[in-house]
Amino acid sequence: MKEDFDRRKFLKIAGISIGVGALFQVTPLLGETAAGRRVASLLGKKNGEAPTPFSFVQLSDTHVGFSGPPNPNGTQAFERAVELINGLPRQPELVLFTGDLTHDSENPGEHADRMRKFQQIAGRLRAPLVRYVPGEHDAGLDGGKLFHDTFGDSHYSFDHRGVHFIALDNVSLARPNVGPEQIAWLGKDLARFPKTAPIVVFTHRPLFDLRPDWEWFTGDGDEVMNLLAPYENVTVLYGHIHREHSHTEGHATHLAARSLIFAFPDPEAGVPKKPIPFDPQKPFQNLGVRTLEQGGASRKPRVQEVELTLREYAGTVGIQQFLKEGVSL
Amino acid sequence: MTKARALALTMTMTLAALLAVASRGRADEPRVIDITAKRFEFSPATITLKKGEAVKLRVTSEDVTHGLFLRPLKIDTDLEPGQTREMTVTPEKTGTFLAICHHFCGAQHGNMKLTIVVE
């Protein structure tokens, strides 16, 4: 009986509060009542750590080494994004890169140079924890060797303040798949968690069929999502599509980040998949970073899209002005 | 009828029947469309099929490993260099579909498409 009671309370509180988008308010709620404290304690025991407030940032598709008409400015947007993050009044504890860190090169030496350049810029981040997954432009030609040599494993998991983060690699195999080995690993990784544990998956390609004819899918993504389906608070962060997108299916919310090199058009606009042309008057238009606030009463993550528009370039209110005006990102 | 004439007649009838069967077999064979894949294009870039008609696609990669993928027509194959893959498709819906290479093959991989028009 006692177990049933705890479970019901656990779910009730989880339903209104726990989730990637709601952790900011979870902790005070959990701490306010005896039942809440019990739930926090339960979560702490089951997850190894009770959820506590924090924020993190997702960056994606920096394509270091890319040079072409869609963006003749190379790494400028990436470098601006790093400055932006370092200038935030409250530093994120974690930055996640969701692939295509580099633009591929037929010359392995040149590709390695591009990866070093990426590391130089990413190394300026003040956030204490930075984690990466590869995109097909990082790993498609060499099966992930350069990525592994640089960062180690391309799939792994870790816990941070009571949230379980899972990095999945859906680009290193020949086909756009996660693959049976990684899926087996994921099943084992998830097994120790209660169904209410907050889980953030970060990967490169969408794990659902967004636009298969634009290669915006993962062949065995449904197997991944089937494993995650019993879990009630799942957020999947991905890149690849170079634009923001939100999709909810079951308990999972899938969120795509903008690129830091060029944007693709709306997949539902009936236009071809071609980069949105570069506008020299607005060099950072449609590019940007995404910040996810761990707070709010809603279970949905509170997403802030940040365009890297600067007054000196575009004549509009830029991010430095946001910061000066004290707007919290 | 002599024995020899009866045998000759039987053989003629058997041959005619065999020819008829062979002829019918050829008529039932699906139309064949040859396609080559190389970085970063399919050739021809557009093919036209008819709704309800079975067509055999014979696809050969000329350079590296490519793929051919189109979910509505249940096409999902690897194309190893120098090898020819055959697949028979019978479109059930009219429209214009984009088949893609889903085997990352280089910087312009994302532009490697085969347009399939179903009339």
Short mmCIF file of C-alpha atoms in Angstrom, two decimals:
data_model
loop_
_atom_site.label_atom_id
_atom_site.label_comp_id
_atom_site.label_asym_id
_atom_site.label_seq_id
_atom_site.Cartn_x
_atom_site.Cartn_y
_atom_site.Cartn_z
CA MET A 1 0.00 0.00 0.00
CA LYS A 2 2.73 2.40 0.94
CA GLU A 3 4.37 1.87 -2.41
CA ASP A 4 1.09 2.65 -4.23
CA PHE A 5 0.67 5.85 -2.25
CA ASP A 6 4.16 7.02 -3.01
CA ARG A 7 3.80 6.17 -6.65
CA ARG A 8 0.58 8.18 -6.97
CA LYS A 9 2.09 11.21 -5.28
CA PHE A 10 5.18 10.82 -7.35
CA LEU A 11 3.21 10.86 -10.60
CA LYS A 12 1.04 13.76 -9.51
CA ILE A 13 3.94 15.96 -8.84
CA ALA A 14 5.80 14.68 -11.84
CA GLY A 15 2.79 15.47 -14.01
CA ILE A 16 2.77 19.14 -13.17
CA SER A 17 6.37 19.79 -12.51
CA ILE A 18 8.95 17.31 -13.52
CA GLY A 19 10.31 17.49 -16.97
CA VAL A 20 13.05 19.18 -18.82
CA GLY A 21 11.07 22.35 -19.09
CA ALA A 22 9.98 22.42 -15.52
CA LEU A 23 12.87 21.66 -13.29
CA PHE A 24 13.31 25.22 -12.14
CA GLN A 25 10.09 25.05 -10.25
CA VAL A 26 10.26 21.43 -9.35
CA THR A 27 12.76 21.77 -6.61
CA PRO A 28 10.93 24.43 -4.59
CA LEU A 29 7.69 22.48 -4.98
CA LEU A 30 9.36 19.29 -3.97
CA GLY A 31 10.89 20.95 -1.00
CA GLU A 32 7.71 22.63 0.22
CA THR A 33 5.79 19.61 1.46
CA ALA A 34 6.58 16.38 3.20
CA ALA A 35 5.29 14.48 0.16
CA GLY A 36 7.46 16.64 -2.07
CA ARG A 37 10.51 15.98 0.03
CA ARG A 38 9.73 12.28 -0.11
CA VAL A 39 9.48 12.43 -3.90
CA ALA A 40 12.73 14.37 -4.14
CA SER A 41 14.36 11.79 -1.96
CA LEU A 42 12.92 8.99 -4.10
CA LEU A 43 14.14 10.64 -7.28
CA GLY A 44 17.53 11.16 -5.72
CA LYS A 45 17.75 7.51 -4.75
CA LYS A 46 16.53 6.22 -8.09
CA ASN A 47 18.46 8.62 -10.30
CA GLY A 48 21.43 8.95 -8.03
CA GLU A 49 20.70 12.65 -7.72
CA ALA A 50 17.58 14.72 -7.08
CA PRO A 51 16.71 17.35 -9.72
CA THR A 52 17.93 20.85 -8.95
CA PRO A 53 17.74 24.02 -11.05
CA PHE A 54 20.15 24.71 -13.86
CA SER A 55 20.20 25.91 -17.46
CA PHE A 56 21.95 24.65 -20.51
CA VAL A 57 22.48 25.69 -24.13
CA GLN A 58 22.29 23.75 -27.36
CA LEU A 59 24.48 24.71 -30.33
CA SER A 60 24.40 22.96 -33.67
CA ASP A 61 25.73 22.70 -37.18
CA THR A 62 28.68 25.05 -36.96
CA HIS A 63 30.19 23.49 -40.13
CA VAL A 64 33.67 24.87 -39.46
CA GLY A 65 35.47 24.96 -42.80
CA PHE A 66 32.37 25.66 -44.85
CA SER A 67 32.81 28.41 -47.38
CA GLY A 68 30.24 29.31 -49.97
CA PRO A 69 27.50 31.65 -51.09
CA PRO A 70 25.02 30.66 -48.33
CA ASN A 71 27.49 32.06 -45.80
CA PRO A 72 30.74 33.72 -46.88
CA ASN A 73 31.51 34.64 -43.26
CA GLY A 74 32.72 31.21 -42.16
CA THR A 75 32.88 30.87 -38.39
CA GLN A 76 31.70 34.39 -37.58
CA ALA A 77 28.26 33.32 -36.32
CA PHE A 78 29.79 30.49 -34.26
CA GLU A 79 32.28 32.87 -32.66
CA ARG A 80 29.51 35.38 -31.97
CA ALA A 81 27.44 32.66 -30.34
CA VAL A 82 30.33 31.79 -28.03
CA GLU A 83 30.66 35.46 -27.05
CA LEU A 84 26.91 35.60 -26.48
CA ILE A 85 26.93 32.59 -24.20
CA ASN A 86 29.97 33.79 -22.31
CA GLY A 87 28.20 37.11 -21.79
CA LEU A 88 25.04 35.67 -20.28
CA PRO A 89 24.34 37.04 -16.82
CA ARG A 90 23.83 33.52 -15.53
CA GLN A 91 26.26 31.06 -17.05
CA PRO A 92 24.82 27.80 -18.34
CA GLU A 93 26.35 24.80 -16.67
CA LEU A 94 26.29 22.76 -19.84
CA VAL A 95 26.59 23.31 -23.58
CA LEU A 96 25.52 20.56 -25.99
CA PHE A 97 26.72 20.48 -29.60
CA THR A 98 24.39 18.44 -31.79
CA GLY A 99 26.65 17.61 -34.70
CA ASP A 100 28.13 18.88 -37.94
CA LEU A 101 30.81 20.59 -35.91
CA THR A 102 32.90 20.63 -39.09
CA HIS A 103 32.28 20.63 -42.80
CA ASP A 104 33.69 17.49 -44.37
CA SER A 105 36.77 17.45 -46.58
CA GLU A 106 38.09 14.78 -48.94
CA ASN A 107 41.51 15.53 -47.49
CA PRO A 108 41.74 13.95 -44.00
CA GLY A 109 44.44 16.44 -42.97
CA GLU A 110 42.26 19.37 -43.91
CA HIS A 111 39.31 17.85 -42.05
CA ALA A 112 41.50 17.45 -38.96
CA ASP A 113 42.52 21.12 -39.26
CA ARG A 114 38.86 22.05 -39.35
CA MET A 115 38.21 20.00 -36.23
CA ARG A 116 41.10 21.76 -34.46
CA LYS A 117 39.63 25.11 -35.47
CA PHE A 118 36.29 24.00 -34.05
CA GLN A 119 37.97 23.04 -30.79
CA GLN A 120 39.73 26.39 -30.59
CA ILE A 121 36.45 28.28 -30.84
CA ALA A 122 34.43 25.90 -28.63
CA GLY A 123 37.30 26.02 -26.13
CA ARG A 124 36.50 29.67 -25.44
CA LEU A 125 33.20 28.70 -23.80
CA ARG A 126 33.17 29.42 -20.08
CA ALA A 127 30.55 26.76 -19.38
CA PRO A 128 32.15 24.06 -17.23
CA LEU A 129 30.65 21.15 -19.14
CA VAL A 130 30.58 20.84 -22.96
CA ARG A 131 29.45 17.68 -24.72
CA TYR A 132 29.30 16.70 -28.39
CA VAL A 133 27.75 14.29 -30.86
CA PRO A 134 28.87 14.01 -34.49
CA GLY A 135 26.95 14.92 -37.63
CA GLU A 136 27.34 13.22 -40.99
CA HIS A 137 29.74 15.95 -42.12
CA ASP A 138 31.98 15.02 -39.17
CA ALA A 139 31.72 11.25 -39.42
CA GLY A 140 30.15 10.21 -42.72
CA LEU A 141 33.33 9.76 -44.73
CA ASP A 142 35.55 8.11 -42.10
CA GLY A 143 32.96 6.22 -40.04
CA GLY A 144 33.54 8.57 -37.10
CA LYS A 145 37.31 8.07 -36.73
CA LEU A 146 38.20 11.77 -36.51
CA PHE A 147 35.39 12.39 -34.03
CA HIS A 148 36.45 9.45 -31.87
CA ASP A 149 40.10 10.50 -31.99
CA THR A 150 39.09 13.99 -30.89
CA PHE A 151 36.30 13.45 -28.38
CA GLY A 152 36.15 9.74 -27.58
CA ASP A 153 32.88 7.84 -27.72
CA SER A 154 30.11 9.19 -29.93
CA HIS A 155 27.37 7.65 -27.79
CA TYR A 156 27.38 7.88 -24.03
CA SER A 157 25.28 9.12 -21.15
CA PHE A 158 25.75 11.14 -18.02
CA ASP A 159 23.69 12.58 -15.21
CA HIS A 160 23.56 16.24 -14.36
CA ARG A 161 21.57 17.59 -11.44
CA GLY A 162 19.08 14.78 -11.61
CA VAL A 163 18.58 14.88 -15.39
CA HIS A 164 19.81 11.94 -17.45
CA PHE A 165 21.50 13.02 -20.68
CA ILE A 166 21.95 10.51 -23.52
CA ALA A 167 24.16 11.16 -26.54
CA LEU A 168 23.21 9.10 -29.59
CA ASP A 169 25.20 8.79 -32.81
CA ASN A 170 22.99 8.41 -35.89
CA VAL A 171 25.58 9.40 -38.50
CA SER A 172 28.65 7.14 -38.24
CA LEU A 173 27.15 4.09 -39.92
CA ALA A 174 26.85 4.03 -43.68
CA ARG A 175 23.09 4.45 -43.50
CA PRO A 176 21.33 7.08 -41.38
CA ASN A 177 20.81 4.67 -38.51
CA VAL A 178 21.62 4.40 -34.84
CA GLY A 179 22.29 0.69 -35.28
CA PRO A 180 21.50 -2.42 -33.24
CA GLU A 181 24.59 -2.20 -31.02
CA GLN A 182 23.73 1.29 -29.82
CA ILE A 183 20.06 0.42 -29.42
CA ALA A 184 21.00 -2.52 -27.19
CA TRP A 185 23.24 -0.18 -25.18
CA LEU A 186 20.40 2.34 -24.86
CA GLY A 187 18.04 -0.31 -23.50
CA LYS A 188 20.52 -1.21 -20.79
CA ASP A 189 21.28 2.43 -20.05
CA LEU A 190 17.61 3.27 -19.53
CA ALA A 191 16.81 0.19 -17.45
CA ARG A 192 17.98 1.65 -14.14
CA PHE A 193 15.70 4.69 -14.32
CA PRO A 194 12.17 5.16 -13.06
CA LYS A 195 9.62 6.04 -15.71
CA THR A 196 9.37 9.59 -14.38
CA ALA A 197 13.07 10.38 -14.67
CA PRO A 198 13.78 13.51 -16.72
CA ILE A 199 15.67 12.40 -19.82
CA VAL A 200 17.33 14.53 -22.49
CA VAL A 201 18.51 12.76 -25.64
CA PHE A 202 20.81 14.73 -27.91
CA THR A 203 21.66 13.57 -31.40
CA HIS A 204 22.16 14.94 -34.90
CA ARG A 205 19.35 13.73 -37.14
CA PRO A 206 15.69 13.79 -36.17
CA LEU A 207 14.58 10.50 -34.63
CA PHE A 208 11.21 10.73 -36.39
CA ASP A 209 10.22 11.05 -40.06
CA LEU A 210 10.29 14.82 -40.50
CA ARG A 211 11.08 14.86 -44.25
CA PRO A 212 12.58 11.53 -45.34
CA ASP A 213 12.93 12.80 -48.91
CA TRP A 214 15.19 15.55 -47.53
CA GLU A 215 17.05 12.92 -45.49
CA TRP A 216 15.50 14.37 -42.34
CA PHE A 217 14.94 11.08 -40.56
CA THR A 218 16.71 8.22 -38.80
CA GLY A 219 16.09 4.81 -40.32
CA ASP A 220 15.72 3.05 -36.98
CA GLY A 221 14.56 6.09 -35.04
CA ASP A 222 11.29 4.34 -34.20
CA GLU A 223 13.24 1.64 -32.35
CA VAL A 224 14.93 4.32 -30.26
CA MET A 225 11.64 6.04 -29.51
CA ASN A 226 9.99 2.72 -28.63
CA LEU A 227 12.63 2.24 -25.95
CA LEU A 228 11.99 5.76 -24.67
CA ALA A 229 8.18 5.52 -24.92
CA PRO A 230 7.59 4.31 -21.34
CA TYR A 231 9.46 7.32 -19.94
CA GLU A 232 7.23 10.25 -19.17
CA ASN A 233 9.62 13.18 -19.49
CA VAL A 234 11.71 12.87 -22.61
CA THR A 235 13.16 15.71 -24.67
CA VAL A 236 15.09 14.99 -27.84
CA LEU A 237 17.41 17.74 -29.05
CA TYR A 238 18.78 17.51 -32.55
CA GLY A 239 20.30 19.55 -35.37
CA HIS A 240 20.80 18.64 -39.04
CA ILE A 241 17.81 20.56 -40.40
CA HIS A 242 19.33 24.04 -39.84
CA ARG A 243 16.11 25.53 -38.51
CA GLU A 244 13.95 25.46 -35.43
CA HIS A 245 11.27 22.80 -35.25
CA SER A 246 9.14 21.35 -32.50
CA HIS A 247 7.35 18.01 -32.60
CA THR A 248 5.58 16.13 -29.83
CA GLU A 249 4.74 12.46 -29.97
CA GLY A 250 3.70 10.48 -26.95
CA HIS A 251 5.66 11.72 -23.96
CA ALA A 252 8.55 12.98 -26.06
CA THR A 253 9.16 16.47 -27.34
CA HIS A 254 11.61 16.78 -30.23
CA LEU A 255 13.32 20.15 -30.68
CA ALA A 256 15.64 21.15 -33.51
CA ALA A 257 18.22 23.91 -33.18
CA ARG A 258 19.18 26.48 -35.73
CA SER A 259 22.47 26.20 -37.50
CA LEU A 260 25.38 28.58 -37.10
CA ILE A 261 26.25 28.56 -40.80
CA PHE A 262 23.08 28.79 -42.95
CA ALA A 263 19.38 27.99 -42.76
CA PHE A 264 17.18 25.62 -44.69
CA PRO A 265 13.60 26.54 -45.62
CA ASP A 266 10.40 25.42 -43.92
CA PRO A 267 9.88 21.77 -44.92
CA GLU A 268 6.15 22.39 -45.23
CA ALA A 269 6.45 25.46 -47.47
CA GLY A 270 6.50 23.47 -50.72
CA VAL A 271 9.89 24.81 -51.78
CA PRO A 272 13.06 22.90 -52.71
CA LYS A 273 15.64 22.05 -50.06
CA LYS A 274 18.15 24.78 -50.77
CA PRO A 275 19.95 27.02 -48.30
CA ILE A 276 18.20 30.31 -47.67
CA PRO A 277 20.26 32.91 -49.57
CA PHE A 278 22.75 35.00 -47.62
CA ASP A 279 21.72 38.58 -46.95
CA PRO A 280 24.79 40.81 -46.44
CA GLN A 281 22.57 43.35 -44.68
CA LYS A 282 21.56 40.69 -42.13
CA PRO A 283 24.46 38.25 -41.99
CA PHE A 284 23.15 36.37 -38.98
CA GLN A 285 19.54 36.16 -40.09
CA ASN A 286 17.96 32.77 -39.37
CA LEU A 287 21.04 31.67 -37.48
CA GLY A 288 21.27 31.47 -33.77
CA VAL A 289 21.37 29.51 -30.61
CA ARG A 290 18.63 27.98 -28.57
CA THR A 291 18.44 28.32 -24.84
CA LEU A 292 16.25 25.99 -22.85
CA GLU A 293 15.12 27.26 -19.49
CA GLN A 294 14.62 24.65 -16.84
CA GLY A 295 11.59 26.35 -15.39
CA GLY A 296 7.94 27.29 -15.70
CA ALA A 297 4.70 25.59 -14.76
CA SER A 298 4.22 24.01 -18.18
CA ARG A 299 5.70 20.61 -18.90
CA LYS A 300 6.84 21.91 -22.25
CA PRO A 301 10.35 23.34 -22.35
CA ARG A 302 10.50 27.11 -22.46
CA VAL A 303 12.45 27.77 -25.60
CA GLN A 304 14.15 31.01 -26.47
CA GLU A 305 15.41 31.36 -30.02
CA VAL A 306 18.19 33.90 -30.20
CA GLU A 307 19.01 35.45 -33.51
CA LEU A 308 22.54 36.71 -33.72
CA THR A 309 21.46 40.00 -35.22
CA LEU A 310 23.65 42.88 -34.22
CA ARG A 311 22.80 46.54 -34.39
CA GLU A 312 25.95 47.42 -36.31
CA TYR A 313 25.00 44.95 -39.01
CA ALA A 314 21.25 44.98 -39.21
CA GLY A 315 20.05 48.14 -37.55
CA THR A 316 17.88 46.10 -35.21
CA VAL A 317 18.15 45.42 -31.53
CA GLY A 318 21.04 43.02 -31.16
CA ILE A 319 21.94 40.57 -28.52
CA GLN A 320 24.31 42.96 -26.76
CA GLN A 321 21.40 45.34 -26.39
CA PHE A 322 19.34 42.53 -24.92
CA LEU A 323 22.05 41.93 -22.38
CA LYS A 324 22.44 45.61 -21.53
CA GLU A 325 18.69 45.88 -21.07
CA GLY A 326 18.83 43.03 -18.60
CA VAL A 327 16.66 40.62 -20.52
CA SER A 328 17.29 37.16 -19.15
CA LEU A 329 17.94 34.57 -21.83
CA MET B 1 -1.27 -40.79 -90.66
CA THR B 2 2.12 -42.39 -90.58
CA LYS B 3 4.04 -42.66 -87.35
CA ALA B 4 6.64 -40.20 -88.59
CA ARG B 5 4.02 -37.61 -89.59
CA ALA B 6 2.26 -37.98 -86.24
CA LEU B 7 5.54 -37.46 -84.41
CA ALA B 8 6.35 -34.40 -86.52
CA LEU B 9 2.91 -32.95 -85.82
CA THR B 10 3.26 -33.57 -82.11
CA MET B 11 6.68 -31.91 -82.04
CA THR B 12 5.37 -28.91 -83.99
CA MET B 13 2.45 -28.47 -81.59
CA THR B 14 4.74 -28.79 -78.57
CA LEU B 15 7.13 -26.22 -80.01
CA ALA B 16 4.27 -23.86 -80.76
CA ALA B 17 2.99 -24.24 -77.20
CA LEU B 18 6.45 -23.60 -75.79
CA LEU B 19 6.87 -20.53 -77.94
CA ALA B 20 3.50 -19.26 -76.83
CA VAL B 21 4.45 -19.68 -73.18
CA ALA B 22 7.82 -17.98 -73.74
CA SER B 23 6.17 -15.16 -75.59
CA ARG B 24 3.63 -14.69 -72.81
CA GLY B 25 6.52 -14.66 -70.30
CA ARG B 26 8.24 -11.82 -72.10
CA ALA B 27 5.03 -9.84 -72.21
CA ASP B 28 4.70 -10.21 -68.43
CA GLU B 29 8.25 -9.06 -67.78
CA PRO B 30 8.31 -5.59 -66.24
CA ARG B 31 9.80 -2.70 -68.10
CA VAL B 32 13.45 -2.15 -67.17
CA ILE B 33 14.95 1.26 -66.40
CA ASP B 34 18.72 1.49 -66.05
CA ILE B 35 20.02 4.11 -63.64
CA THR B 36 23.60 4.99 -62.77
CA ALA B 37 24.71 6.62 -59.53
CA LYS B 38 27.88 8.63 -59.13
CA ARG B 39 28.88 11.51 -56.93
CA PHE B 40 26.62 13.53 -56.73
CA GLU B 41 23.92 12.61 -59.21
CA PHE B 42 21.69 9.90 -60.57
CA SER B 43 21.45 9.50 -64.32
CA PRO B 44 18.87 9.93 -65.64
CA ALA B 45 17.90 12.48 -63.01
CA THR B 46 14.20 11.94 -63.68
CA ILE B 47 12.27 8.80 -64.57
CA THR B 48 8.58 8.43 -65.33
CA LEU B 49 6.49 5.46 -64.17
CA LYS B 50 2.83 4.60 -64.48
CA LYS B 51 0.52 3.97 -61.58
CA GLY B 52 -0.06 0.24 -61.20
CA GLU B 53 2.68 -0.76 -63.65
CA ALA B 54 5.50 -2.93 -62.32
CA VAL B 55 8.89 -1.58 -63.36
CA LYS B 56 12.31 -3.04 -62.71
CA LEU B 57 14.92 -0.46 -61.67
CA ARG B 58 18.47 -1.59 -62.41
CA VAL B 59 20.82 0.70 -60.53
CA THR B 60 24.62 0.72 -60.72
CA SER B 61 27.09 2.82 -58.76
CA GLU B 62 30.03 3.99 -60.82
CA ASP B 63 32.26 5.24 -58.04
CA VAL B 64 31.70 4.96 -54.27
CA THR B 65 28.98 3.32 -52.20
CA HIS B 66 25.71 5.18 -52.55
CA GLY B 67 22.18 4.42 -51.45
CA LEU B 68 18.73 4.77 -52.96
CA PHE B 69 15.85 5.52 -50.63
CA LEU B 70 12.21 6.41 -51.20
CA ARG B 71 9.79 5.32 -48.52
CA PRO B 72 6.51 5.67 -50.54
CA LEU B 73 7.81 3.16 -53.11
CA LYS B 74 9.53 1.00 -50.48
CA ILE B 75 12.94 1.57 -52.09
CA ASP B 76 15.75 1.21 -49.57
CA THR B 77 18.99 -0.23 -50.88
CA ASP B 78 22.74 0.14 -50.74
CA LEU B 79 24.61 0.57 -54.01
CA GLU B 80 28.13 -0.81 -53.76
CA PRO B 81 30.56 0.41 -56.41
CA GLY B 82 30.57 -1.66 -59.56
CA GLN B 83 27.58 -3.75 -58.54
CA THR B 84 24.10 -3.58 -60.02
CA ARG B 85 21.04 -3.77 -57.84
CA GLU B 86 17.65 -4.65 -59.21
CA MET B 87 14.36 -3.81 -57.61
CA THR B 88 10.83 -4.04 -58.93
CA VAL B 89 8.41 -1.31 -57.93
CA THR B 90 4.72 -0.87 -58.61
CA PRO B 91 3.59 2.67 -57.80
CA GLU B 92 0.20 2.88 -56.16
CA LYS B 93 -0.15 6.65 -56.22
CA THR B 94 0.45 9.31 -58.82
CA GLY B 95 2.68 12.24 -58.05
CA THR B 96 6.27 13.41 -58.04
CA PHE B 97 8.59 11.74 -55.57
CA LEU B 98 12.19 12.41 -54.62
CA ALA B 99 14.40 9.40 -54.08
CA ILE B 100 17.64 10.24 -52.31
CA CYS B 101 21.08 8.82 -51.76
CA HIS B 102 21.08 7.97 -48.06
CA HIS B 103 24.70 6.90 -47.90
CA PHE B 104 26.80 9.97 -47.08
CA CYS B 105 29.11 10.35 -50.06
CA GLY B 106 30.67 13.80 -49.74
CA ALA B 107 30.02 17.50 -49.52
CA GLN B 108 27.29 17.59 -52.17
CA HIS B 109 25.63 14.41 -50.94
CA GLY B 110 22.50 16.34 -49.99
CA ASN B 111 21.94 17.28 -53.62
CA MET B 112 21.97 13.70 -54.94
CA LYS B 113 18.36 13.03 -55.89
CA LEU B 114 16.35 10.99 -58.35
CA THR B 115 12.99 12.44 -59.32
CA ILE B 116 10.34 9.79 -59.93
CA VAL B 117 7.20 10.98 -61.68
CA VAL B 118 4.25 8.62 -61.41
CA GLU B 119 1.52 9.29 -63.96
#
